[in-house]
PDB file of C-alpha atoms in Angstrom:
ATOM      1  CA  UNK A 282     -11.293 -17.508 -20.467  1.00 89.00           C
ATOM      2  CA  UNK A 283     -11.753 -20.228 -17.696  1.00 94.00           C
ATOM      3  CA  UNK A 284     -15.132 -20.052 -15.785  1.00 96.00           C
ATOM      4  CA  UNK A 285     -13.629 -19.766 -12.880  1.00 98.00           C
ATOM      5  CA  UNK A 286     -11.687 -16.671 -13.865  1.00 98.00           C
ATOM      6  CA  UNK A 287     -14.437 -14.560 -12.121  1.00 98.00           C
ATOM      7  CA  UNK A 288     -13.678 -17.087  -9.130  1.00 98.00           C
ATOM      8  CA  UNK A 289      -9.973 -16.284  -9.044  1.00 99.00           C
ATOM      9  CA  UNK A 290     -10.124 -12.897  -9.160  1.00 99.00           C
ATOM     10  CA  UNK A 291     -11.877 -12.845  -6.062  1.00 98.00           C
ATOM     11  CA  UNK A 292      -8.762 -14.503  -4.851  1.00 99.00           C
ATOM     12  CA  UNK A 293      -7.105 -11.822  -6.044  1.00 99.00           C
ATOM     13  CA  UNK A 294      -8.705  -9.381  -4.398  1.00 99.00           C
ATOM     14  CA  UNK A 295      -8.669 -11.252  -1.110  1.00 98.00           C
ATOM     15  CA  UNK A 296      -4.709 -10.904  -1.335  1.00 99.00           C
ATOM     16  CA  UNK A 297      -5.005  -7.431  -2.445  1.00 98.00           C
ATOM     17  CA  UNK A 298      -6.761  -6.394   0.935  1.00 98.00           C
ATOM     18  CA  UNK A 299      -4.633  -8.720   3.205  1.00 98.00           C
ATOM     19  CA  UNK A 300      -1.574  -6.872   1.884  1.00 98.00           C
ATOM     20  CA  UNK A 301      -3.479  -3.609   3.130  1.00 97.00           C
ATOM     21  CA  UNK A 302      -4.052  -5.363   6.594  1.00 96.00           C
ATOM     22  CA  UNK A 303      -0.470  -6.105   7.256  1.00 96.00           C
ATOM     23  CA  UNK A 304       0.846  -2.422   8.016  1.00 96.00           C
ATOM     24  CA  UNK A 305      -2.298  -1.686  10.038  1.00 94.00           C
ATOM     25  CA  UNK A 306      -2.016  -5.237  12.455  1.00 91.00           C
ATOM     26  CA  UNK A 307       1.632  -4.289  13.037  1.00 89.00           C
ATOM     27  CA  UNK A 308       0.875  -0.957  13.927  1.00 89.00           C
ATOM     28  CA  UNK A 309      -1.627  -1.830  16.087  1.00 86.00           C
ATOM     29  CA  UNK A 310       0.742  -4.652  17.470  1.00 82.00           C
ATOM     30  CA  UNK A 311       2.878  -1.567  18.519  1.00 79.00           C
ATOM     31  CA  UNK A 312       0.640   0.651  19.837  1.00 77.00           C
ATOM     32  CA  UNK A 313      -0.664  -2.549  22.485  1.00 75.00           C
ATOM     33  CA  UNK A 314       2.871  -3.725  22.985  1.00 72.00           C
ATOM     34  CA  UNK A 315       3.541   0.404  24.055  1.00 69.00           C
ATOM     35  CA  UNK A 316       1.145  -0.159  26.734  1.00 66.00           C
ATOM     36  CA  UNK A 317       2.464  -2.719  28.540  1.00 63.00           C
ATOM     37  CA  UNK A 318       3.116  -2.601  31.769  1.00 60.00           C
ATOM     38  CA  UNK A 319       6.127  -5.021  33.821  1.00 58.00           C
ATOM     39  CA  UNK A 320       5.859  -7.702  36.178  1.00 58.00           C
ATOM     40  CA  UNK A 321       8.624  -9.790  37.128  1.00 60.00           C
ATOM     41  CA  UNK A 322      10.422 -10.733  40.737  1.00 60.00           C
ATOM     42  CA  UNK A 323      13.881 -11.004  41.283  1.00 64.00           C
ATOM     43  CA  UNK A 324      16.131 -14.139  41.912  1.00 62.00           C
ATOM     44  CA  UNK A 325      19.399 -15.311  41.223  1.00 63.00           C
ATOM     45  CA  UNK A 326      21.549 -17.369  39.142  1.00 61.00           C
ATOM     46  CA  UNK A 327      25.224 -18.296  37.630  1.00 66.00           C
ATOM     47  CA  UNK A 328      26.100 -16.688  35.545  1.00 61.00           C
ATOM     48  CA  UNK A 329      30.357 -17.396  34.384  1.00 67.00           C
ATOM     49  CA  UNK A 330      30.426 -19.021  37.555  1.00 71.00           C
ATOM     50  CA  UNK A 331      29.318 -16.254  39.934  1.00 70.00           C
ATOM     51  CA  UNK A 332      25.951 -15.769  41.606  1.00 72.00           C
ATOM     52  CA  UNK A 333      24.105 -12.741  39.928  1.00 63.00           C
ATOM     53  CA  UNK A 334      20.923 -10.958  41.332  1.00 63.00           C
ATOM     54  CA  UNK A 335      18.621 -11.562  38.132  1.00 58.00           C
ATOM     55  CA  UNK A 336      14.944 -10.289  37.143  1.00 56.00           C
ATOM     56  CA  UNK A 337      13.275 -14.022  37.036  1.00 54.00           C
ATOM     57  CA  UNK A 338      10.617 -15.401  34.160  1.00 52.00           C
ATOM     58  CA  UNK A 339       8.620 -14.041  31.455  1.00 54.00           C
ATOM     59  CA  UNK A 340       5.696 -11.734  31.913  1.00 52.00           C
ATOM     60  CA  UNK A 341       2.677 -11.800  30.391  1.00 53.00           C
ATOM     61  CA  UNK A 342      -0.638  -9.491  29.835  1.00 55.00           C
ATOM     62  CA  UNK A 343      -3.692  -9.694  27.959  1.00 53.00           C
ATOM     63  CA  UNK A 344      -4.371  -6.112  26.860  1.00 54.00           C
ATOM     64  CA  UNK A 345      -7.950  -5.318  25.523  1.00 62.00           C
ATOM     65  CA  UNK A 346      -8.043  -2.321  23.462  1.00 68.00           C
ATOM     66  CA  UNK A 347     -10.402  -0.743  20.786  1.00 74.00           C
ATOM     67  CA  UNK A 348      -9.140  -2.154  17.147  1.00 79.00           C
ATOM     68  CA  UNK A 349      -9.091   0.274  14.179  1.00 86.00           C
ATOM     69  CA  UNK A 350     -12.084   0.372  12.208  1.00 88.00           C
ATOM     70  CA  UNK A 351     -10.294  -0.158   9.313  1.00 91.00           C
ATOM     71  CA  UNK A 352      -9.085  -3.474  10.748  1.00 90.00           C
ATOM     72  CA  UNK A 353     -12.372  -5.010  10.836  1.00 87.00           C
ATOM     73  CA  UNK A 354     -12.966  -3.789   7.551  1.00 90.00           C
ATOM     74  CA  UNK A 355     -10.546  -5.684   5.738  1.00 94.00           C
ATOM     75  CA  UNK A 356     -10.609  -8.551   7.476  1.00 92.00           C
ATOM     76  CA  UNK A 357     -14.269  -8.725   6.129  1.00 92.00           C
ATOM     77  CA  UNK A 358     -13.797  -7.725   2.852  1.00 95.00           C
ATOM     78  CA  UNK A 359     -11.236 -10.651   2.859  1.00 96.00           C
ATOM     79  CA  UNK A 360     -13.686 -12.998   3.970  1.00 96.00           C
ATOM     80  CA  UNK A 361     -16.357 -11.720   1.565  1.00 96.00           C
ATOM     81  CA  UNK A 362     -14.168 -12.313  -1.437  1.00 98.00           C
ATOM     82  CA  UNK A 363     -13.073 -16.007  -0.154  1.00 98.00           C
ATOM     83  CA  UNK A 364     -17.064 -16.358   0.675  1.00 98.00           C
ATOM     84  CA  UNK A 365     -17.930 -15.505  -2.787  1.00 98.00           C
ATOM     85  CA  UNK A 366     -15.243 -17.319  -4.991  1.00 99.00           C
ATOM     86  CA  UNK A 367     -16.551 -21.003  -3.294  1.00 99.00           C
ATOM     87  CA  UNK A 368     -19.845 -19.507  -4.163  1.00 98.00           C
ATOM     88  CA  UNK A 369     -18.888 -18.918  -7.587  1.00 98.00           C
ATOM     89  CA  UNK A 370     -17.090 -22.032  -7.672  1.00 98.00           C
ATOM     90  CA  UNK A 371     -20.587 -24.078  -7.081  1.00 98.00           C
ATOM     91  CA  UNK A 372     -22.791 -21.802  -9.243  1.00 98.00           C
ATOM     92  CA  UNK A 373     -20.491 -22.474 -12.148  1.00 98.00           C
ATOM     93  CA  UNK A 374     -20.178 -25.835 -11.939  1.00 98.00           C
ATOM     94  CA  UNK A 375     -23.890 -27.303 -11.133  1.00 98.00           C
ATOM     95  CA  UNK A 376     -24.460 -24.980 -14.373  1.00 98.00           C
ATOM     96  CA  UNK A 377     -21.674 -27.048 -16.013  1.00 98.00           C
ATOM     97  CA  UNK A 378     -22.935 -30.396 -14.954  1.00 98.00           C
ATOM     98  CA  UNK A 379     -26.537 -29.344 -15.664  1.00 97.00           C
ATOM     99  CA  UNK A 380     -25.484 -27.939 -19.318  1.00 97.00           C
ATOM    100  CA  UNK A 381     -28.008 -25.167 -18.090  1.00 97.00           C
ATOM    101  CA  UNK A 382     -28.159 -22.154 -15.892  1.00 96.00           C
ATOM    102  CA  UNK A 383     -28.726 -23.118 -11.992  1.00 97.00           C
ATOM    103  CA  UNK A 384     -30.828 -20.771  -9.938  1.00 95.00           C
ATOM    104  CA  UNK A 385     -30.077 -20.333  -5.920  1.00 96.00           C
ATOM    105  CA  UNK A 386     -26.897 -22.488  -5.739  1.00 98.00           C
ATOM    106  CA  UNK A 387     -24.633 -21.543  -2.564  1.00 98.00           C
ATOM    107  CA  UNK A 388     -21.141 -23.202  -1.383  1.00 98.00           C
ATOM    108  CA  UNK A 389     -22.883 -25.248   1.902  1.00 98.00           C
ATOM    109  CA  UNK A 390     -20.934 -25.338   5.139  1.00 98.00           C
ATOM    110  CA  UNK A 391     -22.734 -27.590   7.884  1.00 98.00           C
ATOM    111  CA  UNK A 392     -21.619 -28.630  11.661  1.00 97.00           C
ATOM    112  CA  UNK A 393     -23.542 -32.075  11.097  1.00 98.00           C
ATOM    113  CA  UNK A 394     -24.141 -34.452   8.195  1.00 98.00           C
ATOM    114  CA  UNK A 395     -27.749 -34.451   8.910  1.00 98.00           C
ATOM    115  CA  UNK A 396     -26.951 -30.597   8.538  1.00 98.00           C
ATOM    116  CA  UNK A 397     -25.585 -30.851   4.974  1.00 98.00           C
ATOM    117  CA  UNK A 398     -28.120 -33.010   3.845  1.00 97.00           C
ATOM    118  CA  UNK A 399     -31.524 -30.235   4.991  1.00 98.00           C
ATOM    119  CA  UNK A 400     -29.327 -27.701   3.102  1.00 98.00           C
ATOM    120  CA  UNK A 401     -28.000 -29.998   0.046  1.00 97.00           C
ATOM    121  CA  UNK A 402     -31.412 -28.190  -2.358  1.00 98.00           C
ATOM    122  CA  UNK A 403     -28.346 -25.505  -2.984  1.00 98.00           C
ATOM    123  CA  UNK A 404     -26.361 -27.943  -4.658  1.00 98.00           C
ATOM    124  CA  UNK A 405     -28.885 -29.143  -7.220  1.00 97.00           C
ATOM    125  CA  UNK A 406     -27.683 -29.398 -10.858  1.00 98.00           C
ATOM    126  CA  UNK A 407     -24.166 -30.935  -9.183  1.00 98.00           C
ATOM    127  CA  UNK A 408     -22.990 -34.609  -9.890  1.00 98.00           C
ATOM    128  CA  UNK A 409     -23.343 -36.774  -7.111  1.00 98.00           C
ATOM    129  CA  UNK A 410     -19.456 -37.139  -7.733  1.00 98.00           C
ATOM    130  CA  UNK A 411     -19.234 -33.366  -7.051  1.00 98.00           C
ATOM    131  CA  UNK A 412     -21.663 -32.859  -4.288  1.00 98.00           C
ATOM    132  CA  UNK A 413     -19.724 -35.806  -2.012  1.00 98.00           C
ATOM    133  CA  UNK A 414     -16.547 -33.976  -3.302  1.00 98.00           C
ATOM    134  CA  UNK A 415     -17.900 -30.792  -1.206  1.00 98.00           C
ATOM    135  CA  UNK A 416     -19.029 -33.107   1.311  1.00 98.00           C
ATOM    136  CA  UNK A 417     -16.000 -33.451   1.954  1.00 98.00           C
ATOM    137  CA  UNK A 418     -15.244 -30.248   2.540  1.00 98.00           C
ATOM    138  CA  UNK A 419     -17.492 -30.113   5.486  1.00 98.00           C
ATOM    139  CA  UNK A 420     -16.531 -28.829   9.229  1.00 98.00           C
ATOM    140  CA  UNK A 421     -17.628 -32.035  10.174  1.00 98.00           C
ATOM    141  CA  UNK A 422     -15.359 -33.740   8.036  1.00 98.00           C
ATOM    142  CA  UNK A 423     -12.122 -31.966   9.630  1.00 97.00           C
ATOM    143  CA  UNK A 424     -11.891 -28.819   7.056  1.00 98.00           C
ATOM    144  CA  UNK A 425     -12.217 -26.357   9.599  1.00 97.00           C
ATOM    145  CA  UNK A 426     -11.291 -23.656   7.584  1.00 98.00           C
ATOM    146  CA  UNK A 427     -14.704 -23.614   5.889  1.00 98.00           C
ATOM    147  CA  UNK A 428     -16.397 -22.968   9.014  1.00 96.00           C
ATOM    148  CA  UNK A 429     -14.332 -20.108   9.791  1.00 94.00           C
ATOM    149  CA  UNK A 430     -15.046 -18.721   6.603  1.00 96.00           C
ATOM    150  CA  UNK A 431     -18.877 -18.918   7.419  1.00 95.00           C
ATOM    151  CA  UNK A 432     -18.247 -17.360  10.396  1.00 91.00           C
ATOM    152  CA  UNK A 433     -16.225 -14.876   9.926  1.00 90.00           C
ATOM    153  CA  UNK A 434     -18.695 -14.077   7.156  1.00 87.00           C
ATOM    154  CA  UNK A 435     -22.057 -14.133   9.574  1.00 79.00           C
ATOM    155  CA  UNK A 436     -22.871 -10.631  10.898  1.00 67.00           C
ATOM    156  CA  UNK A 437     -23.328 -12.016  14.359  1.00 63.00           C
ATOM    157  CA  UNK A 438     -20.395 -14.297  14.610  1.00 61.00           C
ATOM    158  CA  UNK A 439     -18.208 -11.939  13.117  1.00 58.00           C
ATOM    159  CA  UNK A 440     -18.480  -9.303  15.929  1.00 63.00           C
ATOM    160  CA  UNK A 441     -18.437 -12.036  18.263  1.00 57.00           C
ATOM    161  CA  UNK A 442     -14.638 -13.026  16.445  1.00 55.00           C
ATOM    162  CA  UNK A 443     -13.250  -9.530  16.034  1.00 59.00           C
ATOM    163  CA  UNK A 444     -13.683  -8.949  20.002  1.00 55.00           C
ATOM    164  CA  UNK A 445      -9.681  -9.171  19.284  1.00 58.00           C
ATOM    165  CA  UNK A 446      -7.194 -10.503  21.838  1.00 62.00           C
ATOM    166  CA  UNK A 447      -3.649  -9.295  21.631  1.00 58.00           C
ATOM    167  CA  UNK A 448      -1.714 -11.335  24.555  1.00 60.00           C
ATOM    168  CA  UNK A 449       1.551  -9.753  24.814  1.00 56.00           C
ATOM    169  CA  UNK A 450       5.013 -11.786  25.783  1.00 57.00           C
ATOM    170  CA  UNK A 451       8.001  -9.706  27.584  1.00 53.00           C
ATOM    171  CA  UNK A 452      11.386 -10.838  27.154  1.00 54.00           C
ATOM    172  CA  UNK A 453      13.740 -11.064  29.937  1.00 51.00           C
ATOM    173  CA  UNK A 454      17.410 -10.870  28.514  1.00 53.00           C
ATOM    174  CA  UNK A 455      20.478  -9.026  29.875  1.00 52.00           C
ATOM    175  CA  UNK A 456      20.577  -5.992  27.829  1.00 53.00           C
ATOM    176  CA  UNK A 457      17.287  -4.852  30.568  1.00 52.00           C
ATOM    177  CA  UNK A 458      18.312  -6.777  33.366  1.00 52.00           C
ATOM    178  CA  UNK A 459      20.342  -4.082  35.548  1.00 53.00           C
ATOM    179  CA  UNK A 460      17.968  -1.516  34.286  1.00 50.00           C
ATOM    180  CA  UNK A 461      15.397  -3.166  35.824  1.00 49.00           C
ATOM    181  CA  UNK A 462      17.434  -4.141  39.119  1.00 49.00           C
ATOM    182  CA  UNK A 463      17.932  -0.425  39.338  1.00 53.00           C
ATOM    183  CA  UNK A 464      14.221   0.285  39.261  1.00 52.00           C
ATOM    184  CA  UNK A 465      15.072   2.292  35.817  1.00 52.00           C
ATOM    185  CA  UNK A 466      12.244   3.069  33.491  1.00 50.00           C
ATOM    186  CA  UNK A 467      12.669   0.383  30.664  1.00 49.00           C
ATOM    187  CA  UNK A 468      11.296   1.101  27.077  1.00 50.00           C
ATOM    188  CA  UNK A 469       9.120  -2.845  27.700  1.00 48.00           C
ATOM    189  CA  UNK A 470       7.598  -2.513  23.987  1.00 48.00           C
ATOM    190  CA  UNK A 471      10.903  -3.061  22.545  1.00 51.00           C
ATOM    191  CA  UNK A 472      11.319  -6.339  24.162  1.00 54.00           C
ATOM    192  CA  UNK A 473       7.491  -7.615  23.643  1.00 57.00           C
ATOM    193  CA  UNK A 474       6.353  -9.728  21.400  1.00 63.00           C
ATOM    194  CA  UNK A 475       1.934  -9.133  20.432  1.00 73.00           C
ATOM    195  CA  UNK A 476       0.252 -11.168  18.411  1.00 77.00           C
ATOM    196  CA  UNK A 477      -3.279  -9.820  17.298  1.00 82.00           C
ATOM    197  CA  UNK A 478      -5.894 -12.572  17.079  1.00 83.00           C
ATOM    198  CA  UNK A 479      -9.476 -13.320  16.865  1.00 84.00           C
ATOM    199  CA  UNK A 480     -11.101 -13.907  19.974  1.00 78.00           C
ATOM    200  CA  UNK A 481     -10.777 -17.587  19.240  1.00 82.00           C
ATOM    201  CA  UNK A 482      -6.960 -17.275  19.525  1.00 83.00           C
ATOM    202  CA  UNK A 483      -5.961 -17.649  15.890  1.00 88.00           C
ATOM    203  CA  UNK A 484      -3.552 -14.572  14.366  1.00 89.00           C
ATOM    204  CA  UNK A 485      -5.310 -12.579  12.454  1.00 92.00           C
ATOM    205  CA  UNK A 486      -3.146 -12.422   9.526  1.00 94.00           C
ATOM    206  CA  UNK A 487      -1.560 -15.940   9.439  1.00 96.00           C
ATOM    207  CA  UNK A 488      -5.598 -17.395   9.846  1.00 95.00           C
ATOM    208  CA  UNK A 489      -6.636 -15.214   6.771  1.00 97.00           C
ATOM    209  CA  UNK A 490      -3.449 -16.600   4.785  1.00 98.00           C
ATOM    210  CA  UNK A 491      -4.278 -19.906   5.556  1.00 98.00           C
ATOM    211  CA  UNK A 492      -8.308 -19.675   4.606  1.00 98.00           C
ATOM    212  CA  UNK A 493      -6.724 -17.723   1.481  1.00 99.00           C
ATOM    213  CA  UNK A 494      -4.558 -20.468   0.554  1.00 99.00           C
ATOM    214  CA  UNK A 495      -7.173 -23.276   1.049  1.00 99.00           C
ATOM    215  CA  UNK A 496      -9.507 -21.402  -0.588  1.00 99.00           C
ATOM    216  CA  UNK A 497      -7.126 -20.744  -3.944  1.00 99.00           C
ATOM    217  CA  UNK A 498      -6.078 -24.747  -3.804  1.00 99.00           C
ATOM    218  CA  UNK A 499      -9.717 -25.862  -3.488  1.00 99.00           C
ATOM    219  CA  UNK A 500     -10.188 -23.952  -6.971  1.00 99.00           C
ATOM    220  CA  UNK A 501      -7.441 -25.446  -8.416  1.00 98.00           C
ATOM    221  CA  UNK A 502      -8.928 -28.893  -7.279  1.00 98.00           C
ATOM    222  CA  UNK A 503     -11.830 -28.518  -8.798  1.00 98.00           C
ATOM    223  CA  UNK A 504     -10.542 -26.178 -12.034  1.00 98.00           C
ATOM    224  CA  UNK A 505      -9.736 -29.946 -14.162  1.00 97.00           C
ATOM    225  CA  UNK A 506     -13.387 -30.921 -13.833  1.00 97.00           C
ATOM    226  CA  UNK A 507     -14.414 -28.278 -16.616  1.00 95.00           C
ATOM    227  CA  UNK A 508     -13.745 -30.075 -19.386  1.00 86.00           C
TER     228      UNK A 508
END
């Protein structure tokens, strides 16, 4: 047994519940993508040397629609477990370093030095070594990934994050072109591409991977020190 097992498993259940999201962000990727509507104007061009009456550009909308509860769920019970393995991570270490249980610890993530320093009490029982180690780690100190996680994890901010944008891309190519020429109906979600995002513009499920996967390596970072 490692004390950060307890950490880790956290991890595991962050990955657990971002498997879960997938199906249900593609799904909903589908359902926006369905509701697209087509703008484009026509033009020409050569095409094999003759001049063909072409659909010109790419459109684009932003479609705002309702998310799936279930969506929001996950995403913050992916947080919550990422939240609470740095948590972990800090309790069990300042009791490490103090050789005695540590009451009130918390992972601090601060905007500002001056910031990190009113809420550095939280730390207490941590090395100085250790404490400039999560310094480090600080928004302010170019780890933005922490202060999503904080975010994410606020009640306020969080609602503020999952107002969800889902800007959709249309594909020109031939296989629609004449369709379109010939003011046919033209199935447009098969030729969209969505991406689902926070309302900050970062995908939902490749920003949760990536606060995932800095959250698992700053474990490992730290896992040597318990020794």
């Amino acid at each position: 047994m490692h004390k950060l097992d307890g950490a880790y498993e956290r991890i595991n259940g962050a990955r657990e519940n971002l498997d879960g999201l997938k199906p249900i962000v593609n799904d909903f990727a589908q359902v926006v993508a369905k509701g697209v509507s087509l703008d484009y104007k026509e033009g020409f061009r050569d095409i094999k040397g003759k001049r063909v009456k072409v659909p010109i550009g790419t459109a684009s909308a932003l479609i705002n629609q309702p998310s799936p509860p279930k969506l929001s769920r996950l995403v913050g019970y992916v947080v919550q477990d990422l939240r609470t393995a740095l948590e972990y991570l800090v309790y069990e270490l300042a009791c490490f370093d103090a050789k005695a249980n540590v009451d009130m610890t918390q992972f601090v993530i601060a905007d500002s030095e001056e910031e990190f320093r009113k809420n550095k009490w939280h730390l207490r029982g941590l090395t100085g070594e250790h404490i400039a180690a999560f310094e480090r780690l600080q928004p302010y100190n170019g780890h933005q990934w922490t202060g999503m996680i904080r975010d994410l994890s606020n009640p306020d901010k969080h609602r503020h994050l999952l107002a969800l944008k889902s800007p959709v891309t249309i594909r020109i190519d031939p296989r629609n072109t004449q369709e379109i020429l010939a003011g046919r109906p033209v199935d447009v979600g098969s030729y969209a591409t969505t991406t689902i995002a926070f309302s900050d513009g970062t995908p939902i499920i490749e920003g949760l991977e990536h606060l995932t996967k800095m959250t698992a390596e700053t474990l490992d970072n730290f896992k040597p020190e318990f020794k």
